[in-house]
XYZ file of C-alpha atoms in Angstrom:
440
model
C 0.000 0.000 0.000
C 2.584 2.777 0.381
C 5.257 1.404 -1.636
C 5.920 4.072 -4.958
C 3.780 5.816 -4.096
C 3.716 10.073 -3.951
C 1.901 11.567 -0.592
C 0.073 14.543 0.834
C 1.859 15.027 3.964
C 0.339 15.832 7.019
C -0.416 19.461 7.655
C -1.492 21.381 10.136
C -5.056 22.932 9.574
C -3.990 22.448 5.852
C -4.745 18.474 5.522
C -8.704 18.615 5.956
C -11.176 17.160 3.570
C -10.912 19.892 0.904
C -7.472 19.655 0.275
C -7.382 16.062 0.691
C -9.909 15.788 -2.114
C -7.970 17.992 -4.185
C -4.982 16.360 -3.626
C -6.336 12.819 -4.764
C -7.701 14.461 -7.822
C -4.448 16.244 -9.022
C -2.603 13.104 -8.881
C -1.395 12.108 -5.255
C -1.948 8.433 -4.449
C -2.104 8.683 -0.901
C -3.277 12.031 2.082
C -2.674 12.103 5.418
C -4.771 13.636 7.785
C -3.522 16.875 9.571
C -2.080 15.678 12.913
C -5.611 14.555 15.614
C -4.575 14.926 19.587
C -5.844 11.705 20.552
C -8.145 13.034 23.428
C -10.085 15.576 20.681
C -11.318 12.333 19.046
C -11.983 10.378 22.060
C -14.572 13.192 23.105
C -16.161 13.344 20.087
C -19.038 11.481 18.651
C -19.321 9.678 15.045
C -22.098 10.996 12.830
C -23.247 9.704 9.688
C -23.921 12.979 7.883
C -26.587 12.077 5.250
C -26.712 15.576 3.778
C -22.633 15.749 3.262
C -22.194 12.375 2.607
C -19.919 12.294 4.866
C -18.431 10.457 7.900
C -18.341 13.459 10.746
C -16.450 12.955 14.333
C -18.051 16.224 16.266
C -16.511 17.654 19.317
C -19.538 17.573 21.706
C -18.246 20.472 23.797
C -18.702 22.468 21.091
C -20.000 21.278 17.554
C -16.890 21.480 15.463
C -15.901 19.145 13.199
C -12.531 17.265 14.754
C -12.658 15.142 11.535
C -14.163 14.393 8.259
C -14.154 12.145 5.587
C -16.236 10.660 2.907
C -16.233 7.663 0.222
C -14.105 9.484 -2.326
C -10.833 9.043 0.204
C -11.860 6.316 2.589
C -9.045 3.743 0.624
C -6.410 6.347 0.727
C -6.357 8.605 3.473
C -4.292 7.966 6.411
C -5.375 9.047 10.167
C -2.312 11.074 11.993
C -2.718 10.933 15.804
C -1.203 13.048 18.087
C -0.267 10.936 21.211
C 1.551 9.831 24.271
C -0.379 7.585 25.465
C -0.525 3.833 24.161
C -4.054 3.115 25.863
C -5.663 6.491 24.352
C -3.962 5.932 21.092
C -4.949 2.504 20.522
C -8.854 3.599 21.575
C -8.431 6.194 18.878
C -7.576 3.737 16.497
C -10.127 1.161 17.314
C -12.541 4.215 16.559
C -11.654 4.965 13.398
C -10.657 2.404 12.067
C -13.619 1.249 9.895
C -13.476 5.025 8.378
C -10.029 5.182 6.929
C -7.281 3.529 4.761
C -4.660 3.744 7.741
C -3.603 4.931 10.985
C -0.374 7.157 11.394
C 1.649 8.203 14.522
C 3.098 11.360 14.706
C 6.550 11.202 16.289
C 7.691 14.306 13.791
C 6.142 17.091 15.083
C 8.432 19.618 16.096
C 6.210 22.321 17.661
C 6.820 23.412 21.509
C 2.858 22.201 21.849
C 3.673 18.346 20.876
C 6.893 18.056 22.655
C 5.412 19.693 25.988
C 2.401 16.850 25.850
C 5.078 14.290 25.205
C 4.108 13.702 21.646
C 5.170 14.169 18.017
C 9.093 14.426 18.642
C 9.070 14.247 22.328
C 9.060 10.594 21.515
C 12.229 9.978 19.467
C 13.882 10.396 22.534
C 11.126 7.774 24.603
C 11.756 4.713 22.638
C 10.433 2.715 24.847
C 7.083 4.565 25.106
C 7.286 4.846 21.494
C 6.833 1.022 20.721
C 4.930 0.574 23.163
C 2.449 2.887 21.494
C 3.245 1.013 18.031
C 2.691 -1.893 19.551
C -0.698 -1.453 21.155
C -2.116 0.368 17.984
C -0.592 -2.847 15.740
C -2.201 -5.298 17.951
C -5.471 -3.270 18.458
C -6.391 -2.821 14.531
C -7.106 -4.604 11.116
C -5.276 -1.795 9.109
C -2.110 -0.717 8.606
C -0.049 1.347 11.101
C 2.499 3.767 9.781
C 4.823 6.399 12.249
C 6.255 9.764 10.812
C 9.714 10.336 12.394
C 12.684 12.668 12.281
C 16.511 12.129 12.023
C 18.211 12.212 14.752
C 21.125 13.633 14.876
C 23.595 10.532 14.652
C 23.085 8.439 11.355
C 23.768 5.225 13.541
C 20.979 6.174 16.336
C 18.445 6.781 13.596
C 18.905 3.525 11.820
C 18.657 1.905 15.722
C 15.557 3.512 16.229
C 13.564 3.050 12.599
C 14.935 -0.623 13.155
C 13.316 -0.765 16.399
C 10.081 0.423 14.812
C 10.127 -1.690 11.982
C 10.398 -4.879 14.566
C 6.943 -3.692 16.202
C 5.169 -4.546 12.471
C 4.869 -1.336 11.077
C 3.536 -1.340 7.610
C 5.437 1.468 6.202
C 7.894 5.034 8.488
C 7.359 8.347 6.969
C 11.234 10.221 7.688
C 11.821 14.150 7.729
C 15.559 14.241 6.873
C 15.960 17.137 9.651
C 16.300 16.772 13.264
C 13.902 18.086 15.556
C 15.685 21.188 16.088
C 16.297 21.582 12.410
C 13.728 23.716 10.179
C 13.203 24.628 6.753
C 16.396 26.823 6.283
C 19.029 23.661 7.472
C 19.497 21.135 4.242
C 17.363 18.048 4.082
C 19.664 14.919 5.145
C 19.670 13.261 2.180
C 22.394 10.681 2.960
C 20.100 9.654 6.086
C 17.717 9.066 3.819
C 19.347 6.634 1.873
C 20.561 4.622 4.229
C 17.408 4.298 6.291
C 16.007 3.064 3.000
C 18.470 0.445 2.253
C 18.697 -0.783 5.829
C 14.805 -1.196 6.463
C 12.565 -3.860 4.808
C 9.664 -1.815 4.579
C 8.810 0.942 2.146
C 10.471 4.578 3.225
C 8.812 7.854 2.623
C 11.056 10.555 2.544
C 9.953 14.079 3.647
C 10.957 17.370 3.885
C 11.679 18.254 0.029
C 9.854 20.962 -0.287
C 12.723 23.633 -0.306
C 13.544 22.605 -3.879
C 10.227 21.271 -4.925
C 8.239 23.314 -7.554
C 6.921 20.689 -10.612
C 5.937 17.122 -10.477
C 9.535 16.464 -11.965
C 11.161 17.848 -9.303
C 9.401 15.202 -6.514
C 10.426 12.322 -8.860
C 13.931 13.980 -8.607
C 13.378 14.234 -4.819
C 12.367 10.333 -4.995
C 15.575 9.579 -6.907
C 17.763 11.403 -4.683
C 16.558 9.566 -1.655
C 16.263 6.351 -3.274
C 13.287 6.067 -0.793
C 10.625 3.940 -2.067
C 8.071 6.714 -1.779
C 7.710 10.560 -1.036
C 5.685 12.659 0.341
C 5.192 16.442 -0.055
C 4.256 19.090 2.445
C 4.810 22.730 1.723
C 4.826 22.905 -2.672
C 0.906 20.922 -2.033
C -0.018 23.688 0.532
C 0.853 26.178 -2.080
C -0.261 24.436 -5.075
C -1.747 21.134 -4.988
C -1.751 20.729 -8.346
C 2.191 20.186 -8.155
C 0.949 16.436 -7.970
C -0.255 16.734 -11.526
C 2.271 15.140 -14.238
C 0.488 17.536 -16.574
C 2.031 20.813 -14.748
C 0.811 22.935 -12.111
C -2.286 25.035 -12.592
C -2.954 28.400 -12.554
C -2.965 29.487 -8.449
C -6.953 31.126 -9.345
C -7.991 27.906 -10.687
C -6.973 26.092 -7.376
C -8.687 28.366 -4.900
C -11.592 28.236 -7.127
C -11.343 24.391 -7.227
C -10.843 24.197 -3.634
C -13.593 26.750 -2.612
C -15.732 24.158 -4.364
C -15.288 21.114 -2.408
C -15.346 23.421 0.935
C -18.963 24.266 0.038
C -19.892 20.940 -1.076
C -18.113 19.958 2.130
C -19.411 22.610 4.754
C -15.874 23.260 5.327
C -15.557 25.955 8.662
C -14.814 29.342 7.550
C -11.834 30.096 9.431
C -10.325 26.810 8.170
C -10.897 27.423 4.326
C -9.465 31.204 5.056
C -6.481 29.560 6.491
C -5.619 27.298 3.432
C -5.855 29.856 0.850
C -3.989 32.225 3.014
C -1.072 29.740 2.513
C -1.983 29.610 -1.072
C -2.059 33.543 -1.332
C 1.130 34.232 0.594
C 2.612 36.974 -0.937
C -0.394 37.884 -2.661
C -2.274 38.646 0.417
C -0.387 42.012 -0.153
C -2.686 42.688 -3.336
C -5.949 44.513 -3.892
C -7.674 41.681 -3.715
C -6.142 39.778 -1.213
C -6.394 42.303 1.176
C -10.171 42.121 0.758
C -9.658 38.449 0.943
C -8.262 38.986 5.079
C -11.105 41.017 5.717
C -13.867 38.254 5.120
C -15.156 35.493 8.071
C -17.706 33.670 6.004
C -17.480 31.221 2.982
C -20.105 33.439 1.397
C -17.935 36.186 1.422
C -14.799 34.174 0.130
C -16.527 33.165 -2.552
C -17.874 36.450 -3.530
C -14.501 37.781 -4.023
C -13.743 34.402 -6.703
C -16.819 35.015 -8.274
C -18.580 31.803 -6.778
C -21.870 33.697 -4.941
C -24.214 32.204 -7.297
C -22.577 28.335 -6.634
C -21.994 29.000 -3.118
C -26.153 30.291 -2.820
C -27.714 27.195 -4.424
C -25.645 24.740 -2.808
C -26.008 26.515 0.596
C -29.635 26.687 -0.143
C -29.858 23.018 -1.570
C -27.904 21.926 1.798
C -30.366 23.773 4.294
C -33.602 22.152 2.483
C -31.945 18.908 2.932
C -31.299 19.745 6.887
C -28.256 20.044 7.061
C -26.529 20.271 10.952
C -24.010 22.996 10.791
C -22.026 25.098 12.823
C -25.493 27.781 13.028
C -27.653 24.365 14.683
C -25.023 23.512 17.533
C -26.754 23.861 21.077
C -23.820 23.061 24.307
C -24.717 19.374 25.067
C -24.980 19.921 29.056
C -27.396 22.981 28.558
C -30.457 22.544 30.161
C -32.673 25.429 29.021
C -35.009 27.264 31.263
C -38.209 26.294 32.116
C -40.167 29.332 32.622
C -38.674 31.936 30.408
C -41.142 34.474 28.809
C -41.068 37.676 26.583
C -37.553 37.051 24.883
C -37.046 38.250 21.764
C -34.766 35.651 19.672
C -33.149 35.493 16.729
C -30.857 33.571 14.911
C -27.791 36.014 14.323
C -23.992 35.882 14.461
C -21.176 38.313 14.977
C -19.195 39.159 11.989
C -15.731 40.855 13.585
C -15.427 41.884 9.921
C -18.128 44.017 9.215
C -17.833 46.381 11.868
C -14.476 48.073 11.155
C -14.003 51.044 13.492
C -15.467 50.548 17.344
C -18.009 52.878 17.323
C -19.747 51.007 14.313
C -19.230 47.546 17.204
C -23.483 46.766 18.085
C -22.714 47.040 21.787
C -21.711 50.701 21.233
C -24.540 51.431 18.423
C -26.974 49.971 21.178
C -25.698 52.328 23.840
C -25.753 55.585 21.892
C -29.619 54.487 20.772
C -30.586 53.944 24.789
C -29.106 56.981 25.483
C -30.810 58.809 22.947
C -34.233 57.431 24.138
C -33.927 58.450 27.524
C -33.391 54.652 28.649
C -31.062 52.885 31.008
C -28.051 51.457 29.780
C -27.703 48.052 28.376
C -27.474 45.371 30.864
C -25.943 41.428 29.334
C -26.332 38.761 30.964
C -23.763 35.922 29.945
C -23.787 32.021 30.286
C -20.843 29.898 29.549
C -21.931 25.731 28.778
C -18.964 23.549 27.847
C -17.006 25.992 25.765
C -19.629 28.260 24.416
C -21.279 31.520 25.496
C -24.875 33.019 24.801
C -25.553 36.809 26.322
C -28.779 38.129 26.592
C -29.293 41.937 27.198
C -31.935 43.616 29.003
C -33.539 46.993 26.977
C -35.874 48.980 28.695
C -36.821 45.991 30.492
C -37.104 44.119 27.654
C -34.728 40.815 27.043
C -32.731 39.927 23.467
C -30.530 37.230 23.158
C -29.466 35.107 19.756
C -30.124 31.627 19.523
C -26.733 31.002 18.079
C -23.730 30.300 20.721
C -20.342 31.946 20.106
C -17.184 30.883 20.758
C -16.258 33.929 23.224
C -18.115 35.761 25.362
C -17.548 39.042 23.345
C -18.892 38.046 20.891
C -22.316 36.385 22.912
C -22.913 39.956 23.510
C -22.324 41.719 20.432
C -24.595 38.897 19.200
C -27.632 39.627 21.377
C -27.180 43.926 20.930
C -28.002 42.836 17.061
C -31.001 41.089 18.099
C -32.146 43.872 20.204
C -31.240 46.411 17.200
C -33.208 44.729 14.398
C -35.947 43.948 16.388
C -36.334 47.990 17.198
C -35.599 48.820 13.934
C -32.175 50.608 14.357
C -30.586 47.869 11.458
C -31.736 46.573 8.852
C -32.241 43.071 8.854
C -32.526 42.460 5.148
C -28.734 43.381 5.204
C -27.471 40.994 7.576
C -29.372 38.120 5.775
C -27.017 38.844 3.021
C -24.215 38.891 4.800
C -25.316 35.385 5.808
C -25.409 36.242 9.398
C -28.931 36.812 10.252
C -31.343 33.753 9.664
């Protein structure tokens, strides 16, 4: 399964379902998941999403999406967890293992937040726990079990250790040819890389080419150089993911168009689709247009800037006739609503950071200067916090507003009910924030 083969590494807030999809159709053979802590998936629950067609994992705390897949991938993309633990990872794995191709451990990851919890690099130098977590995983699970790994800095103790792995029954080890403390400015080891590849039994992947990868021929050179039985590429398919195409890259527009696509087929969050194409952007983001592009928070608005409103509309609308659960529907599992509330004006309306530019445009501050200007008291909010969401409601000349939609900060709970209280009074105009998507 992962011998010759060329791979979408695991990335960060870059590897969800969009550019996983992508990736698969441009040409890579297999995608790995961005990096899943192991606890995020044990506190989530599996969903069948009928409308998606998807396979959803939802973090119950507070409705997002912690992972999610579909048919199109299920034979090829490969599950990274984030762990320490053997007993948590292998629970992981037993979870989904029915819903992917394979399950990867991250013993790469370089970043101060993996090595603190133990994980991702931490455990290069924790063989022992390291197996042990191979082992468990191995033993606990039908499919294959992969680990991503980098050099250490001794040739000898890096051929010991992907040895050692290989003896736990590994199916395949993904190698970064930089050490831990290495980044993308120190040269790639290729010499480790060879010789991990001739000394092991199992297929290689080499990683870490990206410094000198910008065509499909240059990852076959990469794949030469190493003599690695596979490859895998990170940072060219977060700029361009058509680099997997032997038919040349396409133009950068094309892609974000491309990729928009499958994020509103998909339901893809917001902030997560404004986070690829910000990689895909970089310098761009300097531009006319890509300066507009930082100032949006919806995937309406994205894809009124790519000339996509009229494909983003009828799916949107196609996916809400259908009933689709989103992000708008999620309610804080432990919240036990009120029995004997009366006289509450709701709506169903979210705060867009975005369209209020200067402070005194902010709702809160509109909603004062209108009390004050009708002789009244000043606002007073009321904020709950359930799990890891907030909902404010805010008392008007002894009226109560509040929005049925729960934020992620309390902030933002209250801006949220001031909007309610200044439609319902007439002070906005409500017809405007419907298209801005926010009002429903």
């Amino acid at each position: 399964m992962y011998a010759n083969k060329i791979i979408l590494a695991p990335m960060v807030r870059i590897g969800t379902l969009p550019t996983r999809l992508l990736a698969l159709d441009y040409g890579a053979d297999l995608v790995y998941t961005e990096e899943i802590i192991d606890w995020k998936l044990l506190r989530s629950k599996r969903r069948e999403n009928e409308v998606l067609g998807t396979v959803d994992y939802i973090d119950l705390t507070d409705g997002t999406v912690v992972f999610r897949t579909c048919s199109a991938e299920k034979s090829r993309v490969i599950l990274q967890i984030g762990t320490s633990d053997p007993d948590r990872a292998s629970k992981v794995a037993k979870l989904v293992e029915n819903d992917v191709a394979g399950i990867d451990i991250n013993m790469g990851c370089p970043k101060e937040f993996s090595l603190k919890g133990g994980m991702g690099a931490a455990l290069l130098y924790k063989p022992e726990k390291a197996e042990d977590i191979l082992r468990k995983v191995i033993s606990s699970v039908k499919c294959p079990v992969t680990c991503k790994i980098r050099v250490l800095e001794s040739l000898d103790e890096t051929l010991q250790l992907c040895k050692r792995f290989e003896s736990c029954g590994i199916a395949a080890i993904a190698v970064h040819g930089r050490t831990k403390f290495e980044r993308q400015q120190h040269s790639n080891r290729i010499e480790f890389l060879q010789m991990i590849s001739k000394s092991l039994s199992i297929p290689v992947i080499a990683n870490g080419g990206s410094k000198e990868i910008e065509t499909f021929e240059d990852i076959l050179s990469f794949k030469e150089k190493t003599k690695c039985s596979s490859v895998m590429i990170a940072r060219a398919a977060e700029w361009n993911v058509s680099v997997f195409s032997p038919y040349g890259k396409k133009p950068l527009d094309d892609m974000i168009k491309a990729y928009l696509k499958y994020a509103v087929d998909y339901d893809n969050s917001p902030s997560n689709t404004k986070y690829c194409i910000q990689n895909m952007l970089r310098e761009l983001q300097d531009t006319e247009k890509g300066k507009k592009f930082l100032e949006t928070q919806t995937l309406q608005q994205i894809c009124d800037l790519w000339d996509m409103q009229d494909y983003y509309e009828a799916t949107h609308e196609k996916q809400q006739n259908e009933g689709l659960i989103g992000r708008r529907d999620v309610c804080p599992v432990n919240y036990q609503p009120p029995c004997n509330e009366i006289d509450i004006v709701e709506m169903e309306i979210s705060f867009l950071r975005s369209l209020y530019p200067r402070d005194p445009d902010l709702p809160k501050s509109k909603l004062l200067i209108w009390t004050k200007s009708q002789g009244y008291k000043i606002p007073l909010y009321e904020t709950k916090q359930v799990d890891k969401l907030f909902q404010s409601t805010v008392t008007v000349n002894g009226n109560k507003y509040r929005s049925s939609f729960w934020e992620k900060n309390k902030r933002w709970a209250e801006q949220g009910a001031a909007l309610v209280c200044l439609c319902s009074v007439g002070v906005l105009d409500s017809k405007k924030l419907k298209r801005h998507g926010i009002l429903r």
